[in-house]
CSV table of C-alpha atoms and ligand atoms in Angstrom, one decimal:
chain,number,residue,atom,x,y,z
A,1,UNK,CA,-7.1,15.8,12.1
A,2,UNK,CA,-4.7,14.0,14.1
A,3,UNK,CA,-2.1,12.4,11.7
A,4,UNK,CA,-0.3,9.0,12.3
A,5,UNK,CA,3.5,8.6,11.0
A,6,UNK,CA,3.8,8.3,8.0
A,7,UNK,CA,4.3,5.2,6.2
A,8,UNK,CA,6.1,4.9,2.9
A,9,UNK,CA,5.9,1.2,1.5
A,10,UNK,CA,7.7,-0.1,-1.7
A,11,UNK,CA,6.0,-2.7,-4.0
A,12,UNK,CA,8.3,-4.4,-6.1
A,13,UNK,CA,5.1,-6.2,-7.9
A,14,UNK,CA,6.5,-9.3,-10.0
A,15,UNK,CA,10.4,-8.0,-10.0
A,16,UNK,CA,13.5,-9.5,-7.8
A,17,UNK,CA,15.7,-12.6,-8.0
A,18,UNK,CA,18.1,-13.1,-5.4
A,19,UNK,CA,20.0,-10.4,-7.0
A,20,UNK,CA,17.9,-8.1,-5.7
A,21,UNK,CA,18.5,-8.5,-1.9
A,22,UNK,CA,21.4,-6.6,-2.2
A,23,UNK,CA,19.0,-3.1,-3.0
A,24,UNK,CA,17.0,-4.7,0.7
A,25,UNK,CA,20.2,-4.5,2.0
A,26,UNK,CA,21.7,-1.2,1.0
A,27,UNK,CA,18.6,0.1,2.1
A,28,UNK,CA,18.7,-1.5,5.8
A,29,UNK,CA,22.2,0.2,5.8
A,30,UNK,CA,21.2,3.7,5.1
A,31,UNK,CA,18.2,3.5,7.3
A,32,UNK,CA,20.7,2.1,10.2
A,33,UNK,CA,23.3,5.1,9.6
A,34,UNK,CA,20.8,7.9,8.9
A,35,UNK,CA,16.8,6.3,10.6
A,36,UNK,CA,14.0,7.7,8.5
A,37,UNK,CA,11.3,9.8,10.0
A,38,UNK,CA,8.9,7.6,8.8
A,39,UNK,CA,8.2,3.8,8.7
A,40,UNK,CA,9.1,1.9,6.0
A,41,UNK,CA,8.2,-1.2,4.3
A,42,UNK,CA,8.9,-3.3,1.3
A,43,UNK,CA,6.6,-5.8,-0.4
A,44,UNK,CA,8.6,-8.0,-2.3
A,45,UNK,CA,7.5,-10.9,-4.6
A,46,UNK,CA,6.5,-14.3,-2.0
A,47,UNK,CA,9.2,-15.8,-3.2
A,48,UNK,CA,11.7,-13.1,-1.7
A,49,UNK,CA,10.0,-12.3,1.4
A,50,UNK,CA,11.7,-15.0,3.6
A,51,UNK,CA,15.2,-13.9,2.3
A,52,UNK,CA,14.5,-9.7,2.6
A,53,UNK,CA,13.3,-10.3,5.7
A,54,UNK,CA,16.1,-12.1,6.8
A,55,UNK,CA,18.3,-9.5,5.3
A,56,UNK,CA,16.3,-6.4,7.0
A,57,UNK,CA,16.2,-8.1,10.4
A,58,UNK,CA,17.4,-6.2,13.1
A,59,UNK,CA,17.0,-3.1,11.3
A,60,UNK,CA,14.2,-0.2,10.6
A,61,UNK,CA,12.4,-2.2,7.2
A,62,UNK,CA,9.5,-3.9,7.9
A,63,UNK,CA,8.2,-6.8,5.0
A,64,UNK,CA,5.0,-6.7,3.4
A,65,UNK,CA,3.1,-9.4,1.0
A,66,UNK,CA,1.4,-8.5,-2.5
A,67,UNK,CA,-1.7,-10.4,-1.3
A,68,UNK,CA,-3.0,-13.4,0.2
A,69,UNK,CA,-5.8,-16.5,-0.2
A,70,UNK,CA,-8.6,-16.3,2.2
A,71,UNK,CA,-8.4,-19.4,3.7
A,72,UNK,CA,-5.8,-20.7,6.0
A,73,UNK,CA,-4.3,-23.5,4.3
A,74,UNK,CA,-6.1,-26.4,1.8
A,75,UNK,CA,-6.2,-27.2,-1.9
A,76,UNK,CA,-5.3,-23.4,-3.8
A,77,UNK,CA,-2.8,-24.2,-6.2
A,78,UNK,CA,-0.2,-21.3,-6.4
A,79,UNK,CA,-1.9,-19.1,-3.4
A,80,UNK,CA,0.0,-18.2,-0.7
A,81,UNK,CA,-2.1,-17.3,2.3
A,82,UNK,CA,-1.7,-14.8,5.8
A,83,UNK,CA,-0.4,-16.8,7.9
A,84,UNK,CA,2.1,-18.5,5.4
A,85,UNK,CA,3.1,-14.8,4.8
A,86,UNK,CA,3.4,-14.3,8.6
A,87,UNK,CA,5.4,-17.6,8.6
A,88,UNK,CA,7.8,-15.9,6.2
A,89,UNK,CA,8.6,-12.7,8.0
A,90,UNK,CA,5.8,-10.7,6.9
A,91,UNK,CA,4.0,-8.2,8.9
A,92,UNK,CA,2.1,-5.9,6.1
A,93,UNK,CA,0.6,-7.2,2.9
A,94,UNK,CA,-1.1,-4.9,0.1
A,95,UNK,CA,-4.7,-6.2,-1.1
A,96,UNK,CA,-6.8,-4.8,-3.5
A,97,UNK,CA,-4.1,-4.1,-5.7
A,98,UNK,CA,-5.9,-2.6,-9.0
A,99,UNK,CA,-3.7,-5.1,-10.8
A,100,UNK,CA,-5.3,-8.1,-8.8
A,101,UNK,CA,-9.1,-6.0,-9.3
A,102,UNK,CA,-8.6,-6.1,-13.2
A,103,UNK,CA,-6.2,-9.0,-13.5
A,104,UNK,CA,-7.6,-11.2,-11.3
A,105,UNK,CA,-11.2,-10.5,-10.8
A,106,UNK,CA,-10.9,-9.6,-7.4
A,107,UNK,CA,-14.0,-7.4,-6.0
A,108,UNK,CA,-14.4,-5.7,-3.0
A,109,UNK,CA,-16.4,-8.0,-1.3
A,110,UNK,CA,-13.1,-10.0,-2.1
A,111,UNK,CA,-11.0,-7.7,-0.5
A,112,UNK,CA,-12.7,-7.2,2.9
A,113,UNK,CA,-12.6,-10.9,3.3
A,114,UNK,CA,-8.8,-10.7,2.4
A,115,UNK,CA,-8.9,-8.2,4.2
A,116,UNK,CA,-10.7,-10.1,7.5
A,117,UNK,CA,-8.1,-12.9,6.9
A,118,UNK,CA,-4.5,-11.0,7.3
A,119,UNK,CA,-6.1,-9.3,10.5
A,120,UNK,CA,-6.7,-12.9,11.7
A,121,UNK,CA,-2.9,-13.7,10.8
A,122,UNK,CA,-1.3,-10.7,12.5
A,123,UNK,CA,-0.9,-8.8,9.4
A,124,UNK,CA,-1.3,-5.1,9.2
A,125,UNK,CA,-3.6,-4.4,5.7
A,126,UNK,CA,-2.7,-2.1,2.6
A,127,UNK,CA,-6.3,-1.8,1.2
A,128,UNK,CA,-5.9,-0.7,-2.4
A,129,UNK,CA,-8.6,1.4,-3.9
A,130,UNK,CA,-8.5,4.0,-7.2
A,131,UNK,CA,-10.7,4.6,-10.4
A,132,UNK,CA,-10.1,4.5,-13.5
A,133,UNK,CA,-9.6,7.2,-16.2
A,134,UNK,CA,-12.3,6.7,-17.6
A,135,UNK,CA,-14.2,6.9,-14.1
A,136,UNK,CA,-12.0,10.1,-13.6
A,137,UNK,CA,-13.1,11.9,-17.1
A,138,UNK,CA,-17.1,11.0,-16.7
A,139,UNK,CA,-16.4,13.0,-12.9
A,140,UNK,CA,-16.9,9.6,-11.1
A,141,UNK,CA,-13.5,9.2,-9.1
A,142,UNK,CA,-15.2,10.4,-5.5
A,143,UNK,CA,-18.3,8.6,-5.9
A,144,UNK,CA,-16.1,4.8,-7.1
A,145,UNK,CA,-13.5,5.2,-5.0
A,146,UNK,CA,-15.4,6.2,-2.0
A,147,UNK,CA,-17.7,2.9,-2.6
A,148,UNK,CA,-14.4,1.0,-3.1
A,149,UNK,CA,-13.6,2.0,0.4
A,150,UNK,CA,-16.5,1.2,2.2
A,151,UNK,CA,-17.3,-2.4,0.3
A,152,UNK,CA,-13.6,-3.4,0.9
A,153,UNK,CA,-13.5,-2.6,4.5
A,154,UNK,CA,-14.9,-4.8,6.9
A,155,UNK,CA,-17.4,-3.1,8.8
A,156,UNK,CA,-15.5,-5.1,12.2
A,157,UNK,CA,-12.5,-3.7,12.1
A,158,UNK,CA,-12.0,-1.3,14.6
A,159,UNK,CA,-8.6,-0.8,16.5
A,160,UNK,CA,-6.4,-3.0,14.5
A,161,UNK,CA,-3.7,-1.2,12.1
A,162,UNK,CA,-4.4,-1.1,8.8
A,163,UNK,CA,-3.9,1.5,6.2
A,164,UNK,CA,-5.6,2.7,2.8
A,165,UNK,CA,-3.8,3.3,-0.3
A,166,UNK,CA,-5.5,5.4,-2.7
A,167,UNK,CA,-3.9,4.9,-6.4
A,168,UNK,CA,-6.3,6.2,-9.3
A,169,UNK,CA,-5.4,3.4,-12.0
A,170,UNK,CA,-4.4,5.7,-14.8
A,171,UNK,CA,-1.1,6.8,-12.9
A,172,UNK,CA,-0.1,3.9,-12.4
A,173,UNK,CA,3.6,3.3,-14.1
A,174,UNK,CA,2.5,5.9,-16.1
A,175,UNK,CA,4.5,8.9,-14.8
A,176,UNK,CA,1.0,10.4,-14.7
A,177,UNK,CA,0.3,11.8,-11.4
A,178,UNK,CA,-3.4,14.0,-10.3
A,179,UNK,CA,-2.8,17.6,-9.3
A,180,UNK,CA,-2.7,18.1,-5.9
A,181,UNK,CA,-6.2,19.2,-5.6
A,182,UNK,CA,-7.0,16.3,-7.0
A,183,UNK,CA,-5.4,14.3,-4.6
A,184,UNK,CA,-6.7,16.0,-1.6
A,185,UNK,CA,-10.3,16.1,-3.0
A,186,UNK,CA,-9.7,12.3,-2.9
A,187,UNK,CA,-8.1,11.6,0.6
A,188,UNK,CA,-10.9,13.9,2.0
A,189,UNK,CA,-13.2,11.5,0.5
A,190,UNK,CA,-11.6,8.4,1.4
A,191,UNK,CA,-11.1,9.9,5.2
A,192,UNK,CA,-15.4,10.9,4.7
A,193,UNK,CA,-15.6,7.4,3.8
A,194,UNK,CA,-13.5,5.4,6.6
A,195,UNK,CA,-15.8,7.3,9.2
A,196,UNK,CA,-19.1,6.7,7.9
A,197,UNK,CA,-17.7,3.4,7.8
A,198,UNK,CA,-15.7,2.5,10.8
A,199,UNK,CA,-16.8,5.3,12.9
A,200,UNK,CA,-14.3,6.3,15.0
A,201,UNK,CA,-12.5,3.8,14.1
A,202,UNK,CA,-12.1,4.8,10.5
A,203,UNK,CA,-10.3,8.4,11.8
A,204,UNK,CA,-6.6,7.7,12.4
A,205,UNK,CA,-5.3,5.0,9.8
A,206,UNK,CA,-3.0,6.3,7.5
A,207,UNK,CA,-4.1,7.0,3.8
A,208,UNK,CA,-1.1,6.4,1.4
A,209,UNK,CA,-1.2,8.0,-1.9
A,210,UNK,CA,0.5,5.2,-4.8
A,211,UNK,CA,1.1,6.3,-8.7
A,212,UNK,CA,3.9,7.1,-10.2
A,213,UNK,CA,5.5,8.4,-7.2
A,214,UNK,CA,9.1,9.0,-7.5
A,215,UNK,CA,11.7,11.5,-5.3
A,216,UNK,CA,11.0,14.3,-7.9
A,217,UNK,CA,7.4,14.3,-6.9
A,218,UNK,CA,7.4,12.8,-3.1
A,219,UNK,CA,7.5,16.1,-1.1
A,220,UNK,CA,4.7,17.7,-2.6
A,221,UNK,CA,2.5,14.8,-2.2
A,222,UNK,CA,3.6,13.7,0.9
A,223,UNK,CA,2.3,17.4,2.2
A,224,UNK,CA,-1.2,17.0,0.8
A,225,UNK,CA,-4.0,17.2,3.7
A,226,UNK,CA,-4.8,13.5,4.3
A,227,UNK,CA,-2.0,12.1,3.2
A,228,UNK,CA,-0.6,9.6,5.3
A,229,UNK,CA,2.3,8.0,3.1
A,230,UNK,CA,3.0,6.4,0.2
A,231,UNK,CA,2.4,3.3,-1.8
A,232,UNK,CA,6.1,3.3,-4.3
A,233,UNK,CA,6.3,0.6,-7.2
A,234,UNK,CA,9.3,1.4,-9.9
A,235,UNK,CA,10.7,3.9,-7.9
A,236,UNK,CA,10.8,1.1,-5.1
A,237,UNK,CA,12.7,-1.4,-6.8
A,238,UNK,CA,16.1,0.5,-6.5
A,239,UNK,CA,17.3,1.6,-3.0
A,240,UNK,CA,18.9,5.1,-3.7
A,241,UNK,CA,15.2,5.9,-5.9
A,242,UNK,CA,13.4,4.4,-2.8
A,243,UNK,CA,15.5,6.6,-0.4
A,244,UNK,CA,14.9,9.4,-1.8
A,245,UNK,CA,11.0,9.3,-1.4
A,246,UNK,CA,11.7,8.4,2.3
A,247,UNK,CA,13.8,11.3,2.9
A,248,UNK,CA,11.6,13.2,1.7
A,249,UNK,CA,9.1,12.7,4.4
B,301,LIG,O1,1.1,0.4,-8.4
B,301,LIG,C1,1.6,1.2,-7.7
B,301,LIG,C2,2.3,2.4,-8.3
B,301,LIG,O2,3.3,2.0,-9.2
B,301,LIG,P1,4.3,3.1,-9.7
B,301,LIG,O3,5.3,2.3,-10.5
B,301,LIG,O4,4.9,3.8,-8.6
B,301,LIG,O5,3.5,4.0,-10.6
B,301,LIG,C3,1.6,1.1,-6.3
B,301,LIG,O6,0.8,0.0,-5.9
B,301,LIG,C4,2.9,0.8,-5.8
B,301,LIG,O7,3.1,-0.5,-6.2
């Protein structure tokens, strides 16, 4: 299976005040002095990602969003949309987000039309997708996470980067994390799924694994069949953590 490089992307979720662009720039520093073999990204809050991407510019750190509206521009109170994110200094953004599934209602008919809207901006997709533990312990996690795959993927995407992060809900800032059969069982699924999907189109996008992944933990995982990269929340948030999960790629 031919394997893209890797991507390891840092979600910082609802965390960062200005005080924070100094861990965006520590880590544009050690990425300048010592380049990681793999891309990187962070997603900071929308209120940050103008200022981290100033920070990053010129450097190896590419800027993500945590999610976007739909629609272009018009009467969303509070929403932020592609191409505002684009406007920013954006290039990524994460949808699908469990938090947004179960916080926010957001279903995967939802997504793919997210998902539709930051292709239409420039924006390279993070398409969240991961059961439950309750979905895990009644042997479900294939069968709902491969659905969540092929309902939040637009059947027209073909050619345009985009990525897949598979993050079973229960690991979540839990310091849980599957075995590693467990998380191969799933990438092979979400790869099965991609294809039927997509066709061939659905065969080289990276799969990221997300949950409680930390630099204790990153090699292992990042070794697992299938897996393309990494989706990092706490361990993200502080720039020696967040290294050390790069370097181990
Ligand atoms: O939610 C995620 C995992 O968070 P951890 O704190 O790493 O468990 C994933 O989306 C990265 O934000």
């Amino acid at each position: 299976m031919k394997q893209s490089v890797k991507l390891i992307a840092g979600n910082w979720k609802m965390n960062g005040v200005a005080g924070s662009l100094a861990e965006a720039e520590a880590l544009k520093q050690a990425l300048d002095a010592e380049p990681a073999a793999c891309r990187v990204a962070v997603c900071p809050p929308a209120t940050l990602i103008d200022r981290v991407a100033t920070t990053v510019k010129g450097g190896a750190v590419e800027v993500g969003g945590q999610d976007c509206h739909v629609e272009v521009c018009g009467a969303f109170t509070g929403c932020v949309s592609a191409e505002m994110l684009t406007d920013a200094g954006a290039s990524l953004v994460i949808l699908g987000h469990s938090e947004r599934r179960a916080g926010f209602g957001e279903t995967d008919a939802d997504v793919a039309a997210k998902t539709e809207a930051a292709l239409a901006a420039g924006l390279e997709p993070i398409i969240c997708v991961g059961e439950t533990l309750e979905q895990r312990q009644a042997g479900d996690a294939v069968a709902v996470v491969s659905a969540q795959v092929t309902g939040s993927l637009p059947e027209s995407l073909s050619g345009e980067a985009f990525a897949v992060a598979y993050e079973p809900v229960w690991a979540i800032g839990t310091g849980l994390t599957p075995t590693l059969e467990q998380i191969e069982e799933v990438h092979g699924a979400v790869r099965a799924a991609m294809v039927a999907r997509l066709g061939e189109g659905g065969r080289t996008a990276p799969i990221l694994y997300g949950g409680s992944v930390k630099p204790s933990n990153a090699a292992e995982i990042l070794k697992v069949a299938e897996v393309g990269g990494a989706l990092v929340g706490g361990a993200s948030l502080k720039a020696a953590d967040f290294l050390g999960i790069i370097r181990a790629v």
